[in-house]
């Protein structure tokens, strides 16, 4: 029905070399982004002619998704949003700010506080990786 | 919010006008000069002395709350880092008075002033350039001019003085040239861009820039404000004193609300305004009185009272808070708030905030010495600190204490507080290098749920040391990783112990444009040293297991013309094989493990338990198919759908509880998910977990969110979750919808189908006039298992440009209606 194996796509010029600027409070995001970019063949370095990928902010929110009849939390929703802008070298115009948002939900029990905290941390790691993949996908487009 | 009004002009010493926000430009056209006589009297300066509003007489106007300046903004619950803070030099702290409103429109982001007429009463307001007009000639016209010998010029009948955009009009003006002084009488009108005033009489000394106006009424179009003063005195140093003054942002002809003060003093040198005998009338009914208020009239921060707030609620009775803001230094401040609750007594709240380079924090304390209803004293203490303090080093501290388990239910508001069961007490110290990180953590909890017994309370982690690292890739692709952890778990009544967990791993990610294949191997070693008062668990035990997996997938794609755009649709089959041998783990207590929710993501995880105390045995193959629709224009994902299932080749013996029976099904439930985001205005999400053996839906979610703008929000959700011991089936609908420019409805209905019971429902309306807004919400909700449902009525009155009066209804709306924001356009949240 028209599906074909994906062909190899050349790296866009703006992604050949990238100066990655991530706020110092986000070392995990920095590591994941660097790895994902390098996996695409991008040189991550401050060098002449490199584009600048600025991460303007990354934010986690947690909200209560459902409560039980006893008024206690049964499910949480996690939301992770990253705002970024890729400024090609020498471009006059300021690059538009883009964002990706990843949503997840998980059940909660006040009887498993640490276990559910561990699950939340795992989800946060996965959400960050998905956000990174989506950022790199958008940029390679 | 109007800090940068285009008419924020002031006159410099040389008489030059400096305007913030407006480009200085010469007036395009001078008003037609009907110059009968030649300009008499003073050549310079001109009538600009009659500007009693060089500093805006905006009583009780506070700087907008600035959440971004809160170092832990958005991170208090989740402990997320605040990167924006780390990158910038400290932004100015602001009073963190959530009760103080800005002039923003509340929900909707609409123009809050859409319906107010402003330029009706005095003067002629001419929007135009606020250029440097002092160099311009003064055009004068009058019916008669008389000059006397002692240097007195008298202009009579239809006197007009015009200089650029500035106009003075009166029936009689007397000028004493030698003294640089003049007096205007009879229908005095003065206007300049951004300011207009009418008075019975004006006496002005131009060189000293002093004078007084009697029976003045003024207008500030930039602030949508107007008012009157019996007397306005211009004192030296640009100090303005208004006697018997009023202030409103309503239509001047018909002020629905009005602030009046016996005296208002505005001192631009100190940046302070002071008001005495302040009274606020709403619909001619006095609703507020305060003998003395001190407020800032510039963007600087000053010590002084913030606008008091009051309201009523079932739990507290009448509730009055009077925040006092203490500006200690540019990078730290404090707010002290006495709060009087008629049912409970006097509480004192204090908040101290600080912001350093890259880090910041706050201390909050609340003390209620004697709660009349509760019969005892009650306290809250809270400390947050986050940030990077040296390259690579960061801390995250969150310490909380409340005096009793009902604290939030009685004294807090909003579901997020009343449903709190545990308060975190945690201190993290972390070091990050390029390839590895170390985390040291001390963590305990305060349980604020009286239904939990001693054995049901969580373990403390005192301490947890965690190393995560990876070497640079070897031979291009071979990846290494190491996770190492030491934790000591402490508990009052349960088995305690120390745990060492080591997890070295190797993986070889291979990939081409259309495929990927990742074999990986991990080795998990966990050792325990236990101390069990009941003697059930051994003194020490170890567990060592390999975890082997093979992950592979293909990428197919095709172009897709859909909905008028060019898209690419992908088809991504994926296989995941996992092998973990079975080892009996019944002699290991559960410190930090829980069963992970079964979900699409779970199909590709190497453990079905969170934490480190259980390693699920596995010999299983996941088959999954994902399809995405990507917008060729911007690469964004419009649609994603995934479906998958796990095929088990052996029973799962390892369970969370000792003696739990093995799971013997040959296949897992089928899980599917759909995420559809057509535009920024709406998205739909669905999830399904289907048990094929029993043909039964175990989990189902459907969520729809529509928000074309900040005034219109519609949320619909259905949730079903069948766990072993409990079934949850709920619907949740909420909306914010405008009926017409004035009226909006808000509502939420969260219903438990399983319990046939409404969990949380509220309905109400917002009425927004051009200068005030009223929100009335009735709520019916559950907040405790044993208690009956509660009913409450919330009322909030917002006088735009002045304050918000009432209890935290916004908190309720923001948590109940996804997407609702009191300040939707607040850019400082980023």
XYZ file of C-alpha atoms in Angstrom, chain B residues 86-544:
459
model
C 20.598 29.209 36.186
C 21.462 30.997 33.007
C 20.596 34.510 33.879
C 21.885 36.986 36.321
C 19.391 37.234 39.100
C 16.272 38.935 37.875
C 14.708 41.297 40.328
C 12.774 39.512 42.969
C 9.222 40.585 43.274
C 6.723 40.363 46.045
C 5.307 36.926 45.684
C 1.824 37.933 46.651
C -0.403 35.585 44.796
C -3.360 37.443 46.130
C -2.366 40.641 44.441
C -3.748 40.884 41.006
C -2.322 42.451 37.988
C -4.506 44.302 35.617
C -4.712 41.218 33.469
C -7.993 40.018 32.242
C -8.218 36.837 34.151
C -9.034 33.986 31.859
C -9.217 34.717 28.246
C -6.412 37.069 27.533
C -9.018 39.394 26.122
C -8.599 43.088 26.357
C -9.620 43.771 29.920
C -10.727 47.237 29.061
C -12.756 46.325 26.040
C -15.816 48.117 27.258
C -14.548 51.090 29.185
C -14.759 54.534 27.779
C -12.024 56.724 29.120
C -11.621 60.012 27.390
C -14.930 61.533 28.211
C -14.476 64.024 30.961
C -11.678 66.553 31.180
C -9.429 68.026 28.612
C -9.007 66.748 25.135
C -6.952 63.658 25.034
C -5.065 63.497 21.795
C -3.211 60.323 21.206
C -0.107 61.194 19.349
C 3.555 61.517 19.824
C 4.898 62.443 23.172
C 7.756 64.272 21.627
C 10.112 66.724 23.079
C 7.875 69.701 22.919
C 9.670 72.088 25.224
C 11.614 73.571 22.361
C 8.466 74.276 20.450
C 6.949 77.728 20.526
C 3.928 78.337 22.665
C 0.886 79.306 20.734
C -1.416 81.500 22.706
C -4.870 82.692 21.898
C -7.208 84.713 24.051
C -10.075 87.113 23.573
C -8.439 89.901 25.581
C -4.941 90.547 26.859
C -4.128 93.174 29.465
C -0.658 93.976 30.699
C -0.068 95.947 33.884
C 3.004 97.865 34.919
C 4.131 95.468 37.635
C 4.724 92.747 35.066
C 1.330 91.162 35.247
C -0.328 89.913 32.065
C -3.963 89.033 32.170
C -5.441 86.822 29.453
C -9.201 86.539 29.404
C -11.942 84.667 27.605
C -11.270 81.421 25.742
C -7.627 81.381 26.687
C -5.669 78.623 24.965
C -2.009 77.872 25.320
C -0.630 75.196 23.049
C 2.824 73.776 22.889
C 3.106 70.728 20.724
C 0.804 68.136 22.189
C 0.243 70.064 25.366
C -2.791 72.200 25.778
C -3.956 74.524 28.503
C -7.372 76.068 28.367
C -9.054 78.399 30.847
C -11.378 81.352 30.905
C -8.791 83.522 32.617
C -5.011 83.261 32.991
C -2.862 85.702 34.899
C 0.865 85.631 34.296
C 3.505 87.229 36.534
C 6.478 87.243 34.263
C 9.073 88.268 36.825
C 8.122 85.534 39.214
C 7.624 82.980 36.469
C 4.243 82.247 37.944
C 0.753 82.042 36.608
C -2.702 81.395 37.775
C -5.529 79.959 35.702
C -9.154 80.145 36.646
C -12.498 79.020 35.372
C -12.811 75.764 33.519
C -9.094 75.019 33.556
C -8.257 72.116 31.294
C -4.830 70.797 30.717
C -3.913 67.834 28.564
C -0.875 66.065 27.282
C -0.520 62.577 25.899
C -1.260 60.127 28.654
C -2.649 62.674 31.036
C -5.495 65.127 31.225
C -6.799 67.174 34.093
C -9.608 69.629 34.637
C -9.679 72.011 37.606
C -11.466 75.015 38.940
C -8.273 76.868 39.631
C -4.585 76.295 39.060
C -1.682 78.209 40.560
C 1.735 77.330 39.233
C 5.303 78.471 39.681
C 7.135 77.411 36.602
C 10.737 77.736 37.776
C 10.140 75.731 40.938
C 7.659 73.485 39.218
C 5.330 73.796 42.160
C 1.750 74.770 42.414
C -1.707 73.601 43.237
C -4.923 72.719 41.531
C -8.320 72.915 43.120
C -11.278 70.695 42.356
C -9.217 68.701 39.948
C -10.371 65.699 38.000
C -7.752 63.722 36.161
C -7.523 60.997 33.610
C -4.722 58.550 32.819
C -5.629 56.789 29.591
C -2.561 54.583 29.753
C -3.805 53.085 32.992
C -7.470 53.317 32.091
C -7.782 55.281 35.255
C -9.420 58.455 36.289
C -10.294 60.245 39.464
C -10.800 63.461 41.319
C -9.021 65.411 43.995
C -10.259 68.283 46.080
C -6.800 69.668 45.905
C -3.649 68.609 44.126
C -0.402 70.101 45.357
C 2.738 69.991 43.303
C 5.583 70.285 45.736
C 9.260 70.604 45.077
C 11.015 67.494 43.872
C 8.002 66.472 41.797
C 6.173 65.356 44.925
C 2.458 65.270 44.345
C -0.003 65.403 47.210
C -3.661 64.754 46.525
C -6.263 65.592 49.120
C -9.623 63.836 49.180
C -8.686 61.910 46.092
C -10.453 59.161 44.219
C -9.242 56.588 41.736
C -11.085 54.168 39.494
C -10.516 52.270 36.288
C -14.206 52.358 35.420
C -15.947 54.615 33.025
C -15.554 57.999 34.720
C -19.223 58.763 34.320
C -20.315 55.633 36.107
C -17.705 54.262 38.483
C -18.829 50.823 39.621
C -15.991 50.888 42.055
C -13.928 53.715 43.410
C -11.000 53.981 45.716
C -10.899 57.073 47.834
C -8.257 58.357 50.183
C -8.055 61.286 52.530
C -4.567 61.967 51.310
C -2.297 60.460 48.706
C 1.362 61.408 48.529
C 3.470 60.381 45.562
C 7.207 60.866 45.856
C 9.186 59.949 42.742
C 12.484 60.449 44.554
C 11.797 57.559 46.923
C 9.560 55.773 44.447
C 6.878 55.475 47.089
C 3.304 56.405 47.364
C 1.490 56.740 50.640
C -2.234 56.798 51.120
C -4.172 57.518 54.269
C -7.767 56.656 55.105
C -8.134 54.388 52.143
C -11.647 53.230 51.367
C -12.924 51.153 48.487
C -16.552 51.319 47.448
C -18.117 48.803 45.154
C -21.483 49.778 43.739
C -21.559 52.523 46.389
C -21.148 49.969 49.166
C -17.952 50.310 51.212
C -16.129 46.999 51.059
C -12.752 47.913 52.410
C -11.124 50.406 54.715
C -7.516 50.728 55.786
C -5.954 53.638 57.628
C -2.580 53.623 55.906
C -1.122 52.097 52.783
C 2.322 52.425 51.367
C 2.808 51.357 47.791
C 5.465 51.592 45.104
C 4.909 53.910 42.194
C 7.833 52.761 40.100
C 9.328 49.452 39.118
C 11.635 49.348 42.098
C 10.727 47.210 45.033
C 9.910 48.784 48.328
C 9.065 47.715 51.792
C 5.440 48.218 52.649
C 1.986 46.753 52.843
C 0.649 44.892 49.871
C -3.012 44.950 49.119
C -4.915 43.022 51.756
C -7.200 40.220 50.657
C -10.254 38.733 52.229
C -12.814 36.104 51.605
C -14.880 33.432 53.260
C -14.795 29.694 53.224
C -16.393 26.897 55.200
C -13.145 25.835 56.774
C -11.908 29.206 57.911
C -14.884 31.508 58.163
C -14.111 35.092 57.316
C -10.554 35.240 56.139
C -8.457 38.401 56.000
C -4.800 38.580 55.034
C -2.649 41.689 55.180
C 0.718 41.024 53.543
C 3.648 43.203 54.478
C 6.491 43.123 52.020
C 10.048 43.651 53.209
C 12.590 44.522 50.576
C 15.895 43.491 52.049
C 18.238 43.547 49.058
C 18.022 43.153 45.312
C 18.483 39.419 45.591
C 16.437 38.601 48.660
C 13.198 39.694 50.191
C 10.527 38.649 52.641
C 6.799 38.858 53.029
C 5.087 38.725 56.391
C 1.354 38.136 56.354
C -0.984 38.184 59.312
C -4.088 36.178 58.421
C -7.183 36.438 60.554
C -9.733 33.633 60.299
C -12.931 34.157 62.246
C -13.381 30.464 63.051
C -9.797 29.642 63.821
C -7.836 32.639 64.997
C -4.816 34.627 63.960
C -2.179 33.010 61.800
C 1.122 34.572 60.798
C 2.698 33.552 57.513
C 6.224 34.416 56.544
C 8.132 33.881 53.354
C 11.776 34.613 52.701
C 13.156 34.313 49.196
C 16.642 34.608 47.805
C 18.230 34.351 44.430
C 21.923 33.854 43.829
C 23.837 33.339 40.633
C 22.385 30.131 39.254
C 20.494 29.131 42.357
C 17.779 30.255 44.627
C 15.332 29.211 47.236
C 12.726 30.141 49.747
C 11.688 29.540 53.307
C 8.036 29.510 54.239
C 6.642 29.413 57.745
C 3.072 29.560 58.995
C 2.164 29.725 62.636
C -1.318 29.607 64.098
C -0.716 29.884 67.867
C -4.165 28.680 68.812
C -6.720 27.228 66.434
C -10.101 27.736 68.108
C -11.697 24.957 66.111
C -8.798 22.507 66.338
C -7.927 23.384 69.910
C -4.176 23.531 69.503
C -1.363 25.416 67.834
C -0.549 24.587 64.205
C 2.533 25.234 62.114
C 3.941 24.731 58.676
C 7.596 24.997 57.792
C 8.971 24.599 54.326
C 12.316 25.161 52.646
C 13.261 24.804 49.010
C 16.609 25.372 47.405
C 17.750 24.532 43.910
C 20.527 25.398 41.609
C 24.016 24.977 40.282
C 26.592 26.357 42.679
C 29.807 25.425 40.888
C 30.443 23.925 37.455
C 28.919 20.461 37.561
C 27.683 20.737 41.140
C 24.023 21.146 41.872
C 21.719 20.834 44.829
C 18.027 20.270 45.211
C 16.599 20.563 48.678
C 12.948 20.224 49.596
C 12.072 20.128 53.287
C 8.524 20.265 54.585
C 6.877 20.001 57.958
C 3.337 20.474 59.185
C 2.197 20.186 62.773
C -0.721 17.838 62.138
C -2.257 15.572 59.538
C -5.336 17.716 58.880
C -3.372 20.867 58.232
C -3.937 21.142 54.510
C -7.531 20.070 54.696
C -8.316 22.784 57.211
C -6.046 25.605 56.179
C -5.058 24.908 52.590
C -7.198 25.029 49.547
C -7.335 23.198 46.280
C -7.269 19.505 45.506
C -3.506 19.402 45.164
C -3.154 20.230 48.838
C -6.081 18.344 50.317
C -5.093 15.113 48.561
C -1.518 15.292 49.835
C -0.659 12.126 51.738
C 3.097 12.554 52.169
C 5.408 15.496 52.478
C 8.869 15.133 51.061
C 11.973 15.875 53.106
C 14.814 15.493 50.739
C 18.262 16.887 50.106
C 20.116 16.031 46.895
C 23.697 16.842 46.063
C 24.770 16.010 42.565
C 27.886 16.201 40.469
C 27.794 15.883 36.713
C 30.700 15.341 34.395
C 30.504 14.765 30.665
C 30.120 11.024 30.944
C 29.004 10.339 34.483
C 27.126 11.711 37.442
C 26.975 11.092 41.162
C 23.954 11.754 43.300
C 23.892 11.814 47.082
C 20.465 11.911 48.631
C 18.945 11.930 52.077
C 15.198 11.516 52.079
C 12.423 10.945 54.529
C 8.715 11.615 54.530
C 6.107 13.046 56.783
C 2.868 11.134 56.414
C -0.126 13.433 56.553
C -2.733 10.737 56.097
C -4.209 9.509 59.344
C -5.600 6.368 57.701
C -2.119 4.942 57.122
C -0.798 2.647 59.834
C 2.849 2.522 60.946
C 3.640 -0.376 58.603
C 2.148 1.418 55.634
C 4.473 4.383 55.786
C 7.356 4.726 53.360
C 10.981 3.973 54.013
C 13.510 6.726 54.564
C 16.540 6.726 52.294
C 19.310 7.722 54.638
C 21.343 8.008 52.497
C 21.190 6.995 48.854
C 24.353 7.227 46.774
C 23.934 6.746 43.069
C 26.541 6.654 40.319
C 25.574 6.616 36.675
C 28.152 6.629 33.960
C 29.120 5.599 30.510
C 32.459 5.456 28.761
C 32.890 7.153 25.409
C 31.841 4.823 22.663
C 34.309 2.084 21.860
C 34.982 1.183 18.237
C 32.368 3.657 17.087
C 29.308 1.913 18.421
C 29.891 -0.259 21.452
C 28.288 1.422 24.432
C 29.087 0.802 28.023
C 27.159 1.863 31.055
C 27.421 1.467 34.783
C 24.856 2.135 37.423
C 25.951 1.683 41.004
C 23.930 2.435 44.076
C 24.240 2.213 47.812
C 21.196 2.883 49.965
C 20.385 2.524 53.610
C 16.666 2.109 54.224
C 15.276 3.128 57.557
C 11.863 2.526 59.056
C 10.271 2.700 62.483
C 8.580 -0.671 62.465
C 9.539 -2.673 59.383
C 12.663 -4.577 58.411
C 15.518 -2.173 57.682
C 18.696 -2.672 55.761
C 21.457 -1.588 53.475
C 21.539 -2.373 49.798
C 24.280 -2.327 47.186
C 23.186 -2.554 43.582
C 25.583 -2.798 40.634
C 24.478 -2.828 37.040
C 27.199 -2.795 34.384
C 25.933 -2.986 30.846
C 27.079 -3.344 27.266
C 25.112 -2.597 24.154
C 25.868 -2.472 20.468
C 23.394 -0.215 18.692
C 23.494 -0.879 14.964
C 21.395 1.225 12.650
C 20.796 2.088 9.045
C 18.349 4.470 7.477
C 15.565 1.882 7.513
C 16.430 -0.388 10.412
C 17.997 -0.681 13.834
C 19.209 -3.588 15.904
C 20.472 -3.296 19.457
C 21.743 -6.308 21.329
C 22.444 -5.507 24.926
C 23.552 -7.319 28.021
C 23.500 -6.249 31.640
C 24.576 -7.893 34.786
C 22.698 -7.079 37.949
C 24.236 -7.738 41.300
C 22.368 -6.737 44.452
C 23.496 -7.354 47.973
C 21.526 -6.769 51.164
C 22.432 -6.475 54.800
C 19.159 -6.647 56.740
C 17.965 -6.046 60.254
C 14.563 -7.598 60.831
C 13.018 -7.344 64.303
C 10.616 -10.168 63.385
C 13.366 -12.443 62.118
C 11.584 -13.247 58.870
C 14.323 -11.980 56.601
C 17.926 -13.220 56.749
C 20.745 -10.987 57.947
C 22.183 -10.818 54.495
C 21.325 -11.998 51.027
C 22.482 -11.439 47.479
C 21.015 -11.703 44.032
C 22.911 -11.810 40.745
